[in-house]
PDB file of C-alpha atoms in Angstrom:
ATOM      1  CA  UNK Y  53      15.779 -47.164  10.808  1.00  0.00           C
ATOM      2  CA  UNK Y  54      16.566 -47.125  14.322  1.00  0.00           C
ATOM      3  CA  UNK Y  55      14.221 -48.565  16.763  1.00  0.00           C
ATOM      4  CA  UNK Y  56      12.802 -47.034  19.670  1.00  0.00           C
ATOM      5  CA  UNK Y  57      12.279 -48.122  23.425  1.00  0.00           C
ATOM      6  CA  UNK Y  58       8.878 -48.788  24.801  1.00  0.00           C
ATOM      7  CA  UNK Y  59      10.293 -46.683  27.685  1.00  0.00           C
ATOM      8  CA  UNK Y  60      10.356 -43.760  24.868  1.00  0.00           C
ATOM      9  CA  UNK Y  61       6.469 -41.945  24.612  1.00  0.00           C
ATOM     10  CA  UNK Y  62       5.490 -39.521  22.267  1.00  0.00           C
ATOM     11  CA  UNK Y  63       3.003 -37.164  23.214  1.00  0.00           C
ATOM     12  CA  UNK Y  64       0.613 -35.884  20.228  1.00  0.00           C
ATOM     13  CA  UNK Y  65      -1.705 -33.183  20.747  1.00  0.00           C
ATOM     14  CA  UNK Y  66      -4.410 -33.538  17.970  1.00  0.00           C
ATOM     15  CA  UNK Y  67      -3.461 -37.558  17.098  1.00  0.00           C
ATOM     16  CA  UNK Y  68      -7.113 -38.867  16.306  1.00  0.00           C
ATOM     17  CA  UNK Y  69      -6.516 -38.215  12.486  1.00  0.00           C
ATOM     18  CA  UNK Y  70      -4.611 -36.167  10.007  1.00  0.00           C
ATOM     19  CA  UNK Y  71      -0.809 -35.971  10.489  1.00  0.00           C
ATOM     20  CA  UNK Y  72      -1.336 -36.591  14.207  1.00  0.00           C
ATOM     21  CA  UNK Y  73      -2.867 -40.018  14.059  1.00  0.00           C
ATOM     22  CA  UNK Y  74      -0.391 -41.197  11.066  1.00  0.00           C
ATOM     23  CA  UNK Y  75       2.682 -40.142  13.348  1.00  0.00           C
ATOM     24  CA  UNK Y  76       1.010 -42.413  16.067  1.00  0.00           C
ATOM     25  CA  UNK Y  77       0.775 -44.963  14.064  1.00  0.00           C
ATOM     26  CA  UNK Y  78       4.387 -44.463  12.220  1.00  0.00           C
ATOM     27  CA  UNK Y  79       5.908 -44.019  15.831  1.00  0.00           C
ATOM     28  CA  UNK Y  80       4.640 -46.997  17.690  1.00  0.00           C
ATOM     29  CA  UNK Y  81       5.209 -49.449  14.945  1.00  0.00           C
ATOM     30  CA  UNK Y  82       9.252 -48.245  15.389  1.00  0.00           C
ATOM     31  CA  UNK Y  83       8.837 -49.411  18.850  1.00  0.00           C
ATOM     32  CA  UNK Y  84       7.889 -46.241  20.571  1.00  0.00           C
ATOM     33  CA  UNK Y  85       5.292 -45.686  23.857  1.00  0.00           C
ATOM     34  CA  UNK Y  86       2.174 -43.177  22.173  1.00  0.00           C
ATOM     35  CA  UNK Y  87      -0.177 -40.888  24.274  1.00  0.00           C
ATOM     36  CA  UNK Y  88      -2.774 -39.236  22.110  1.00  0.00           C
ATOM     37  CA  UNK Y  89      -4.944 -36.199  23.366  1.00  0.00           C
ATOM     38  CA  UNK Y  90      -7.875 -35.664  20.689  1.00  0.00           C
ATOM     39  CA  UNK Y  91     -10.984 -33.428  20.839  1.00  0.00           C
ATOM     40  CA  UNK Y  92     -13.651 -35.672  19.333  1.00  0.00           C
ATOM     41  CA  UNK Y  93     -17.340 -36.053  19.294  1.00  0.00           C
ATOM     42  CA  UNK Y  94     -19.124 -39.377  20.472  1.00  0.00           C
ATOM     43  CA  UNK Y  95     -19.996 -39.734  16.857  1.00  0.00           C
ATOM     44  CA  UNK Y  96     -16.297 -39.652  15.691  1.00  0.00           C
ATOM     45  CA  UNK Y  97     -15.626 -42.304  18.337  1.00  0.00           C
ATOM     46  CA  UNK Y  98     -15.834 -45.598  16.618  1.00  0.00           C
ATOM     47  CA  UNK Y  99     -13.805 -44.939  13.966  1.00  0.00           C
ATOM     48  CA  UNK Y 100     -11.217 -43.759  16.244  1.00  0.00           C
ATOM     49  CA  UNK Y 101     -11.544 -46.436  18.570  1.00  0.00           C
ATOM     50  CA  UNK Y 102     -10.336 -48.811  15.526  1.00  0.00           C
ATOM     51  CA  UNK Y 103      -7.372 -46.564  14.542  1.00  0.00           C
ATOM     52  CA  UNK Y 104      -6.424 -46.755  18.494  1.00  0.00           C
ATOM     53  CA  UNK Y 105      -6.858 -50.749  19.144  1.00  0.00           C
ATOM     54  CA  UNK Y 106      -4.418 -50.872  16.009  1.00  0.00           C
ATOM     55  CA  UNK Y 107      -1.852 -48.787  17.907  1.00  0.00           C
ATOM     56  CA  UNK Y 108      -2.091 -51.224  20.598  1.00  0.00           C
ATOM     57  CA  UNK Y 109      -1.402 -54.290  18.882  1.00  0.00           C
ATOM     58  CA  UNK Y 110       2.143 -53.071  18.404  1.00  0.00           C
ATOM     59  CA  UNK Y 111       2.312 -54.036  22.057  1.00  0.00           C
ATOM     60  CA  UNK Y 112       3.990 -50.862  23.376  1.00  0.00           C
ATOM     61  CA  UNK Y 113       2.395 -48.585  25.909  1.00  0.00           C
ATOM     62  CA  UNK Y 114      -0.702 -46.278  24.949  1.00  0.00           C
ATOM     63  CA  UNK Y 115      -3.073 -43.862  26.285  1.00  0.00           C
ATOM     64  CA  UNK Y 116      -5.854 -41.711  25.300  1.00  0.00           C
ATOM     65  CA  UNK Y 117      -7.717 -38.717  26.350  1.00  0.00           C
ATOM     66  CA  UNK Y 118     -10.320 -37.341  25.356  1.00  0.00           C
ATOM     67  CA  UNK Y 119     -10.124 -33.759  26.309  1.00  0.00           C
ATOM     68  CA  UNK Y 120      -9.812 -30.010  25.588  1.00  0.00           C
ATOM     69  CA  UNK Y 121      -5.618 -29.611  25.363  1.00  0.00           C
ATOM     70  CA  UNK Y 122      -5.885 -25.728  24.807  1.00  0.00           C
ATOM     71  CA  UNK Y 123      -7.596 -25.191  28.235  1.00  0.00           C
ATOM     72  CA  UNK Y 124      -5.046 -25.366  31.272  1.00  0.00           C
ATOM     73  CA  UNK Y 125      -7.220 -28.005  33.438  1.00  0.00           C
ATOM     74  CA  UNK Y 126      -6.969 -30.121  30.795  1.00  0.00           C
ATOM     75  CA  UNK Y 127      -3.572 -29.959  30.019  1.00  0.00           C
ATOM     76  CA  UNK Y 128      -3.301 -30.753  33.708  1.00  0.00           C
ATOM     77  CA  UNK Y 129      -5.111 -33.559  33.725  1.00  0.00           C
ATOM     78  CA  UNK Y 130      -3.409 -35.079  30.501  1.00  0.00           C
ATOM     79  CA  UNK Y 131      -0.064 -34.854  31.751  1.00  0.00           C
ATOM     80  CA  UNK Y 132      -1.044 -36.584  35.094  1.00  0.00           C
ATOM     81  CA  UNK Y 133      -2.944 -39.412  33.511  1.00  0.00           C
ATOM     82  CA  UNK Y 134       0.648 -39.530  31.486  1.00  0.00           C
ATOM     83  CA  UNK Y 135       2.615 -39.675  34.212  1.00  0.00           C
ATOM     84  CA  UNK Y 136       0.834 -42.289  35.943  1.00  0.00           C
ATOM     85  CA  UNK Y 137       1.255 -44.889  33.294  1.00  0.00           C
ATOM     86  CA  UNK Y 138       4.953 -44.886  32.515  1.00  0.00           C
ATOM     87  CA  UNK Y 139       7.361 -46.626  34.041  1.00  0.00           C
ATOM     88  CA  UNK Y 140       9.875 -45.651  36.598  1.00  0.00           C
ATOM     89  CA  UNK Y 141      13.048 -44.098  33.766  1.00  0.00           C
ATOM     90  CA  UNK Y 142      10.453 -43.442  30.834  1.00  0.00           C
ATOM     91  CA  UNK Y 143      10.331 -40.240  29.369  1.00  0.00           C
ATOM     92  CA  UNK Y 144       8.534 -38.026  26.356  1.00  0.00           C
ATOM     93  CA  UNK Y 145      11.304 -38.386  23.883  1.00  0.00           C
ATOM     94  CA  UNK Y 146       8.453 -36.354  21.011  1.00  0.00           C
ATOM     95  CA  UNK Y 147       6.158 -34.047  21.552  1.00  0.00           C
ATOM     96  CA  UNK Y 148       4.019 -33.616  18.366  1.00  0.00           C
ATOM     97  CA  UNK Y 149       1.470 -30.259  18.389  1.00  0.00           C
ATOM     98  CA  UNK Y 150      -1.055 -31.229  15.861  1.00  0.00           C
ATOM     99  CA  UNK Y 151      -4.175 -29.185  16.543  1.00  0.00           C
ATOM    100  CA  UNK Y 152      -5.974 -28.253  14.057  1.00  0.00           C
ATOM    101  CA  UNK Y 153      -8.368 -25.360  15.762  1.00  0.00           C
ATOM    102  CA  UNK Y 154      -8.376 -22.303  13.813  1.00  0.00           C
ATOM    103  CA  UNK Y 155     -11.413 -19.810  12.791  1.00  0.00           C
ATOM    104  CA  UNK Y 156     -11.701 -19.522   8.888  1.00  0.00           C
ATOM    105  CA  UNK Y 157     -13.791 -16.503   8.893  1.00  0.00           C
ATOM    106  CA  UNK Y 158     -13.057 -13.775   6.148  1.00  0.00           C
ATOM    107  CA  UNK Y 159     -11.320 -10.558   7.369  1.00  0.00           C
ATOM    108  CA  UNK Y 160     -13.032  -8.519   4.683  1.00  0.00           C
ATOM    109  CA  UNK Y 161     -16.745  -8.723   3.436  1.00  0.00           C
ATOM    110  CA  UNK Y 162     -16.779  -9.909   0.039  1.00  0.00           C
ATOM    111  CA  UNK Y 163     -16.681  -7.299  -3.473  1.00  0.00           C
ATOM    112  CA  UNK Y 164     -19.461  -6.074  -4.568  1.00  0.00           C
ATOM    113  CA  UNK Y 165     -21.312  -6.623  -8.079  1.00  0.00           C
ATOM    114  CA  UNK Y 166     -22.460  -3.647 -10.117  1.00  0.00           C
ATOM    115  CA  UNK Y 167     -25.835  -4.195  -8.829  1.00  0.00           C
ATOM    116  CA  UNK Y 168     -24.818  -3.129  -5.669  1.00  0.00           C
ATOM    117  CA  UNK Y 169     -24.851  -6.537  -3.948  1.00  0.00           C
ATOM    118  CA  UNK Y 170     -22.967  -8.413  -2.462  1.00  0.00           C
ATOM    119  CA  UNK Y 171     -21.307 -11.128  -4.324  1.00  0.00           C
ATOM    120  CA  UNK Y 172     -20.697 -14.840  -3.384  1.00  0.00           C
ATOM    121  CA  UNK Y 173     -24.181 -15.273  -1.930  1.00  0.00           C
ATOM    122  CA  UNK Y 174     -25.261 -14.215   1.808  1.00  0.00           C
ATOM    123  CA  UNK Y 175     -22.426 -12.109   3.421  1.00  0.00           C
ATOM    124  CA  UNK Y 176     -20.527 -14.141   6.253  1.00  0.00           C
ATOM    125  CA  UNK Y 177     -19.501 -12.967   9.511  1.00  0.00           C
ATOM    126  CA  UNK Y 178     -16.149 -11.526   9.683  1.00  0.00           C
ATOM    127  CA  UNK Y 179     -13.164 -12.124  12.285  1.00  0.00           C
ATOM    128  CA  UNK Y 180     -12.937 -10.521  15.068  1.00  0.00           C
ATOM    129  CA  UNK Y 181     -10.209  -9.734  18.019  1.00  0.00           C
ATOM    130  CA  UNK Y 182     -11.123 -12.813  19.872  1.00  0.00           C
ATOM    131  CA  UNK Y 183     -11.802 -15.350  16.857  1.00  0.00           C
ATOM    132  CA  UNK Y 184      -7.758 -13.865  15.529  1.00  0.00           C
ATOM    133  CA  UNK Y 185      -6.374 -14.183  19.502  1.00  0.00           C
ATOM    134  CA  UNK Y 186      -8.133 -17.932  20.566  1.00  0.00           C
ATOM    135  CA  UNK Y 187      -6.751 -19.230  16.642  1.00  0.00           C
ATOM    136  CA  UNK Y 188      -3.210 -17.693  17.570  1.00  0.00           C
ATOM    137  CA  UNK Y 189      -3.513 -19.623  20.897  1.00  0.00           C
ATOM    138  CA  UNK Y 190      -4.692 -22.754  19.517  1.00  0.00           C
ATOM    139  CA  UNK Y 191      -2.846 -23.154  16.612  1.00  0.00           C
ATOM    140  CA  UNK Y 192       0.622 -21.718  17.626  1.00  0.00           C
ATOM    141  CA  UNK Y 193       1.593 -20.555  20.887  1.00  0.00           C
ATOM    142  CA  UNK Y 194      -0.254 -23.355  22.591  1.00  0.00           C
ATOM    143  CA  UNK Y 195       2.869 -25.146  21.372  1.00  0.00           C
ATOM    144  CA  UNK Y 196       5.045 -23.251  24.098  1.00  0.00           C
ATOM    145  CA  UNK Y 197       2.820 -23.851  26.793  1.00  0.00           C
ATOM    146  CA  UNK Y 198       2.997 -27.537  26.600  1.00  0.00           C
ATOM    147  CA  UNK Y 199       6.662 -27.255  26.396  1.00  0.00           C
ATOM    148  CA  UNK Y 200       7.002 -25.445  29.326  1.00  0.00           C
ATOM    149  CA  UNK Y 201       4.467 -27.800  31.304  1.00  0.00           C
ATOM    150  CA  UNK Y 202       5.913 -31.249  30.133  1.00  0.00           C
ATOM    151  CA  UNK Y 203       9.678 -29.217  31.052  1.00  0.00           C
ATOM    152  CA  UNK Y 204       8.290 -28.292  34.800  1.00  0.00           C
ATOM    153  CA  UNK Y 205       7.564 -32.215  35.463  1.00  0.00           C
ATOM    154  CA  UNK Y 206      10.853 -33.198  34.508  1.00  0.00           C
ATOM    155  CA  UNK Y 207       9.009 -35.391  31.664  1.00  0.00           C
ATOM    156  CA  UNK Y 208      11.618 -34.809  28.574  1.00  0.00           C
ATOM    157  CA  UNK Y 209      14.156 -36.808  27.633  1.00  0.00           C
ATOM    158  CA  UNK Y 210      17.982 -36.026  27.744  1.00  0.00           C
ATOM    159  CA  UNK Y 211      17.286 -35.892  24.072  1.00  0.00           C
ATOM    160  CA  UNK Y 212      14.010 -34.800  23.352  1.00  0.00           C
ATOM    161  CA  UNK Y 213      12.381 -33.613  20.071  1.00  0.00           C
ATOM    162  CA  UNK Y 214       9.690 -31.432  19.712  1.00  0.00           C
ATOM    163  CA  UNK Y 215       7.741 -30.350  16.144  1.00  0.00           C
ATOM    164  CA  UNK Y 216       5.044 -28.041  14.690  1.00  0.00           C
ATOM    165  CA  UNK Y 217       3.178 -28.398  11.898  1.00  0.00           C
ATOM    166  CA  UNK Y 218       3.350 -25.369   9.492  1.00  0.00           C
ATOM    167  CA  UNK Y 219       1.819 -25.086   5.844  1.00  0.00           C
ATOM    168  CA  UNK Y 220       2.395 -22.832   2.449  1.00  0.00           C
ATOM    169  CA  UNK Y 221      -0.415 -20.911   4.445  1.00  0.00           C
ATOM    170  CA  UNK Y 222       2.334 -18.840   6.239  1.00  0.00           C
ATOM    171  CA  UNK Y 223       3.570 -17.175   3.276  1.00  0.00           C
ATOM    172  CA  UNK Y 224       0.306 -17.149   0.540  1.00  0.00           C
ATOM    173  CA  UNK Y 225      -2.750 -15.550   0.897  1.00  0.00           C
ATOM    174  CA  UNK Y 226      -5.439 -17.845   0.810  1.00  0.00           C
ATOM    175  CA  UNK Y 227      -9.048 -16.804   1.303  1.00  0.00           C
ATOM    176  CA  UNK Y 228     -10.944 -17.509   4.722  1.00  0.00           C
ATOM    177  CA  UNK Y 229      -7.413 -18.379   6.367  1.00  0.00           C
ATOM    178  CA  UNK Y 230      -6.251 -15.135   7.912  1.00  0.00           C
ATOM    179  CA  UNK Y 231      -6.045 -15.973  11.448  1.00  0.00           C
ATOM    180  CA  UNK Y 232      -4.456 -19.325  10.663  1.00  0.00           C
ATOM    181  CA  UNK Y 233      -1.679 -17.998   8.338  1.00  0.00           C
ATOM    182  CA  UNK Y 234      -0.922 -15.774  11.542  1.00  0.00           C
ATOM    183  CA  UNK Y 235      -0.974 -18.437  14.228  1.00  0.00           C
ATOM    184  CA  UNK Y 236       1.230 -20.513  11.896  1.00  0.00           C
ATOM    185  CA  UNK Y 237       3.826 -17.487  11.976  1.00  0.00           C
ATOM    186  CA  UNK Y 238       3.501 -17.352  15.396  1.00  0.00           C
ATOM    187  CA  UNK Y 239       4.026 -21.014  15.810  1.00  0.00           C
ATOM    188  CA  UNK Y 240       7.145 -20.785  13.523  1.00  0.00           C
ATOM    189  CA  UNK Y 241       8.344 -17.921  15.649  1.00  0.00           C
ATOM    190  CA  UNK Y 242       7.692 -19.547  19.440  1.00  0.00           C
ATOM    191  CA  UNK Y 243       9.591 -23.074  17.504  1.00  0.00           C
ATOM    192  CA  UNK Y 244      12.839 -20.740  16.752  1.00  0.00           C
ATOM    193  CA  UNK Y 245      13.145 -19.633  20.524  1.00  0.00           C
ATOM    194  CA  UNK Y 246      12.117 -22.778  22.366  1.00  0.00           C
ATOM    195  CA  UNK Y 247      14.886 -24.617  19.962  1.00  0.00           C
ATOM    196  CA  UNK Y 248      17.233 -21.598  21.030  1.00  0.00           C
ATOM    197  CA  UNK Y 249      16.170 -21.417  24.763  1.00  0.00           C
ATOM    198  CA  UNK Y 250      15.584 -25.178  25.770  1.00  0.00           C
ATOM    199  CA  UNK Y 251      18.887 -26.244  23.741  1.00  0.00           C
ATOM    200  CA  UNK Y 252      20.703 -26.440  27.033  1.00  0.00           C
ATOM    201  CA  UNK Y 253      18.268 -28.953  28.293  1.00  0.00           C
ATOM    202  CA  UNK Y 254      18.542 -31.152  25.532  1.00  0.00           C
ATOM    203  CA  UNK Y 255      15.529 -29.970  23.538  1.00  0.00           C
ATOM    204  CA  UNK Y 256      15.442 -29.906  19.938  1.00  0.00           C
ATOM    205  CA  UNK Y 257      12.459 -28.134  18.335  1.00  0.00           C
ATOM    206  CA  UNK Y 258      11.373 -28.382  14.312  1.00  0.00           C
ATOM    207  CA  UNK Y 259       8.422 -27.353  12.485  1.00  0.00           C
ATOM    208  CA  UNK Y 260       7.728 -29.529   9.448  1.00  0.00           C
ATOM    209  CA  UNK Y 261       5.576 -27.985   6.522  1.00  0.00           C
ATOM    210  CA  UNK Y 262       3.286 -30.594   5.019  1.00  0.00           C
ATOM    211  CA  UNK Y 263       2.235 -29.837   0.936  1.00  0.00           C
ATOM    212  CA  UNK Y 264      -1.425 -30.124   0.275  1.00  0.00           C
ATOM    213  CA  UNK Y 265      -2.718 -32.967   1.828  1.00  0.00           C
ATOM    214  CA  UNK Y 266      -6.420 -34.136   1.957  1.00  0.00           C
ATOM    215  CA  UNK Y 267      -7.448 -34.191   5.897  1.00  0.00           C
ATOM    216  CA  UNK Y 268     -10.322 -32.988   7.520  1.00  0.00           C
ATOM    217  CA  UNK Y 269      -8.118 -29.830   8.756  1.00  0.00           C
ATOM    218  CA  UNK Y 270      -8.094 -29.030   4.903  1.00  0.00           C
ATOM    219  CA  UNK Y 271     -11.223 -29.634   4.180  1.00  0.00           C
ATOM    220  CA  UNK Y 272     -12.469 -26.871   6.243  1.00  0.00           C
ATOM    221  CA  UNK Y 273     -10.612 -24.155   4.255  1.00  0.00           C
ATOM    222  CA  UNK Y 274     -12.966 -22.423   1.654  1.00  0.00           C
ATOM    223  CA  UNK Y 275     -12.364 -23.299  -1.681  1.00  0.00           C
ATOM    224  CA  UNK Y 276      -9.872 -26.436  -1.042  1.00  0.00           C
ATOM    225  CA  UNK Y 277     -11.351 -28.283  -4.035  1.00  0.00           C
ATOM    226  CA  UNK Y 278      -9.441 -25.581  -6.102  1.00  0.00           C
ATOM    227  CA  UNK Y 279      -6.138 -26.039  -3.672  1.00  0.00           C
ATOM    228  CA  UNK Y 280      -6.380 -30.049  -3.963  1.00  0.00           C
ATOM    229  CA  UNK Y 281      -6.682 -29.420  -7.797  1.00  0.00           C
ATOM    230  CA  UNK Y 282      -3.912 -27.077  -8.227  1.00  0.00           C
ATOM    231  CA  UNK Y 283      -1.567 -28.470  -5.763  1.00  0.00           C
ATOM    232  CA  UNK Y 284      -1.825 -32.120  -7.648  1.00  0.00           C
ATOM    233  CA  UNK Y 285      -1.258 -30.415 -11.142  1.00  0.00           C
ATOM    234  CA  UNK Y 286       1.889 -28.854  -9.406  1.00  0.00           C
ATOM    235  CA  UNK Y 287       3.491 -30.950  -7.383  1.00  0.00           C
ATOM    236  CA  UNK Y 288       6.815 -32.889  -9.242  1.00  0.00           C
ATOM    237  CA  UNK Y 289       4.958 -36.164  -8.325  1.00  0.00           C
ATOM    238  CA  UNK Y 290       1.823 -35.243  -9.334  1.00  0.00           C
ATOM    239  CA  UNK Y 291      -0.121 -36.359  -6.510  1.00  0.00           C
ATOM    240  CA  UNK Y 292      -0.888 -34.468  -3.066  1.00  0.00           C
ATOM    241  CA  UNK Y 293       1.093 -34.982   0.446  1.00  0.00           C
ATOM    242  CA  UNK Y 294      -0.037 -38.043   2.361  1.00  0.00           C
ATOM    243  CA  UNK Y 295      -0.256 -37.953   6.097  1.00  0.00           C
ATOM    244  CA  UNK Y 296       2.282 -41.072   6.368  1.00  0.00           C
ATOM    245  CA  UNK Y 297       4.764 -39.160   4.206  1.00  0.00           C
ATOM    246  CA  UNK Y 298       5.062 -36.310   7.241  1.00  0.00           C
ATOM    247  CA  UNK Y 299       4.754 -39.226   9.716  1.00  0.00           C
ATOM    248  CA  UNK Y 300       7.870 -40.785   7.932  1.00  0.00           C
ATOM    249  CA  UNK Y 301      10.045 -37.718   8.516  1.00  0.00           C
ATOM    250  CA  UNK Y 302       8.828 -36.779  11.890  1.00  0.00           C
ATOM    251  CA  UNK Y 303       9.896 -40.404  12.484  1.00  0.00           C
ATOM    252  CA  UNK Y 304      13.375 -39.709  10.458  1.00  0.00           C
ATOM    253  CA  UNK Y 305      14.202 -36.294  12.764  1.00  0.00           C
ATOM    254  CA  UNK Y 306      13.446 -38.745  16.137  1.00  0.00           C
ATOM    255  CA  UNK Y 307      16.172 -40.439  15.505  1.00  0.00           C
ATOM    256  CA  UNK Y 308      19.973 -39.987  17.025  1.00  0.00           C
ATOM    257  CA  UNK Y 309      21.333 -39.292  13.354  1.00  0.00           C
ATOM    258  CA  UNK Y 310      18.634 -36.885  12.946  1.00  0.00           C
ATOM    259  CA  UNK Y 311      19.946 -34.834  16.679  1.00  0.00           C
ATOM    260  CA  UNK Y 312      21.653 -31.481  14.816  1.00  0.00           C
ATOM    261  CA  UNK Y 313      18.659 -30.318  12.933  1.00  0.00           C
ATOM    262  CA  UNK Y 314      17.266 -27.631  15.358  1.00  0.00           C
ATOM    263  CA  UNK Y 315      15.205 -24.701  14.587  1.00  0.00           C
ATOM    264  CA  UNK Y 316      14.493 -25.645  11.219  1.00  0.00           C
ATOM    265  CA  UNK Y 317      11.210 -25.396   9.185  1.00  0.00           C
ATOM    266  CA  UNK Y 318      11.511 -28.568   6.553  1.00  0.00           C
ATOM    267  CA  UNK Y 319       9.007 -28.867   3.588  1.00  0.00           C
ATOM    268  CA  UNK Y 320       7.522 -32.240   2.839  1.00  0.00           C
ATOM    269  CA  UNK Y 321       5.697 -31.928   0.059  1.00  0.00           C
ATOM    270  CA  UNK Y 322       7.698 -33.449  -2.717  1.00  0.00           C
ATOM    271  CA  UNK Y 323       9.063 -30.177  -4.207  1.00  0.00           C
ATOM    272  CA  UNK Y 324       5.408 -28.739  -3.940  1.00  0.00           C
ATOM    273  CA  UNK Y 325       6.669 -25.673  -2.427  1.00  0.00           C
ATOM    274  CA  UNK Y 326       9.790 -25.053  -5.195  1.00  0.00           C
ATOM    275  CA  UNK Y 327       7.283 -25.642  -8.434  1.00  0.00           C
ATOM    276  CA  UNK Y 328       6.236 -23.148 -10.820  1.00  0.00           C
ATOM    277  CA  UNK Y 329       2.314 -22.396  -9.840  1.00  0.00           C
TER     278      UNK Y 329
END
């Protein structure tokens, strides 16, 4: 597989685990420079601090920030702490939106039992206009606004790639995951024009669509025991999606060969997603 240049960074939105972190990982052993901007609590730090120092003993360049990336002076601040530490002709060759920030409120209260109450224990709260509108933001058109601000600084590469993450959520039903099955339509939709739209600047934009795969993300999701379960008894392979399998494509579509796929949404999942439920 190719190698990269130091003087090539990836920038990964969401990298501290999950799909985010393994692309980190997968992309600076190839030789590539990683930036990482996670959201994580001071408890979370230690074990992140290890995943980090291992990115650094690749010996290419790599920064962190801890930080809000959905909130403008943040995004601000991340690309200038970026900026300062590469080197004069570096670039962002990737830029990976991994965040995984998404309300999993019901949108209807649950059925009631003949008794007259309501089933499935205490009702929960349902979603509401802003829960639906800051989960669209976060989760999908976040993406455009981070390709527009790393565009304004003259940051991208001549040949720059640029990826989503997407799920089966887009197109099934699942319970609790209304407002993210929306922002990952919107996401999908915003990844079609920017790969349209920034073509003339170089800028190739793909959303991949991981199978099942156990992250803290999925764990979230009400009733993923039964997903994990069902997904493993379907999949060809018989075993769920591992984050270094998406890190190994997202790796694959970085490279020159990989430069005609634009505006694509590509399942990796093993067959997952062409298997008879």
């Amino acid at each position: 597989m190719t190698e990269f240049d130091g003087n090539d960074w990836a920038l990964i939105l969401g990298g501290s685990s999950g799909f985010g972190l393994a692309t980190a990982h997968a992309l600076s052993r190839h030789g590539m420079s990683v930036c990482v901007v996670h959201r994580d609590r001071r408890g979370a730090m230690q074990r992140v601090g290890r995943e980090f120092d291992e990115i650094r003993a690749h010996g290419h360049g790599f920064v962190s920030m801890n930080l809000d990336a959905l909130d403008p002076a943040g995004r601000t601040t991340a690309l200038d702490t970026l900026a300062g530490n590469m080197a004069e002709g570096a670039h962002v060759r990737v830029l990976l939106h991994s965040i995984a920030y998404g309300n999993l409120k019901p949108i209807a209260p649950a059925a009631r039992t003949p008794e007259g109450a309501a089933g499935g224990g205490a009702a929960r709260a349902l979603i509401d206009d802003e829960d639906m509108a800051r989960t669209i933001y976060s989760m999908g058109t976040s993406l455009l606004s981070w390709v527009q601000a790393v565009f304004v600084r003259g940051l991208f590469a001549d040949d720059a790639r640029v990826f989503g993450l997407t799920s089966e959520g887009n197109q099934v039903a699942w319970p609790g995951y209304g407002a993210v099955s929306a922002a990952k339509s919107a996401l999908e939709s915003v990844s079609r024009s920017i790969a349209v739209e920034f073509a003339p600047h170089g800028i190739r934009c793909n959303i991949v669509q991981p199978g099942v795969t156990d992250t803290p993300a999925l764990r979230a999701i009400p009733g993923n025991d039964r997903m994990r379960e069902v997904a493993e008894a379907r999949n060809p392979f018989k075993r769920l999606t591992l984050p270094e399998d998406v890190a190994g494509v997202i790796c694959l579509l970085c490279t020159p060969e990989a430069a005609w796929i634009n505006g694509a949404i590509i399942p990796v999942d093993g067959g997952e997603h062409i298997a008879p439920m």
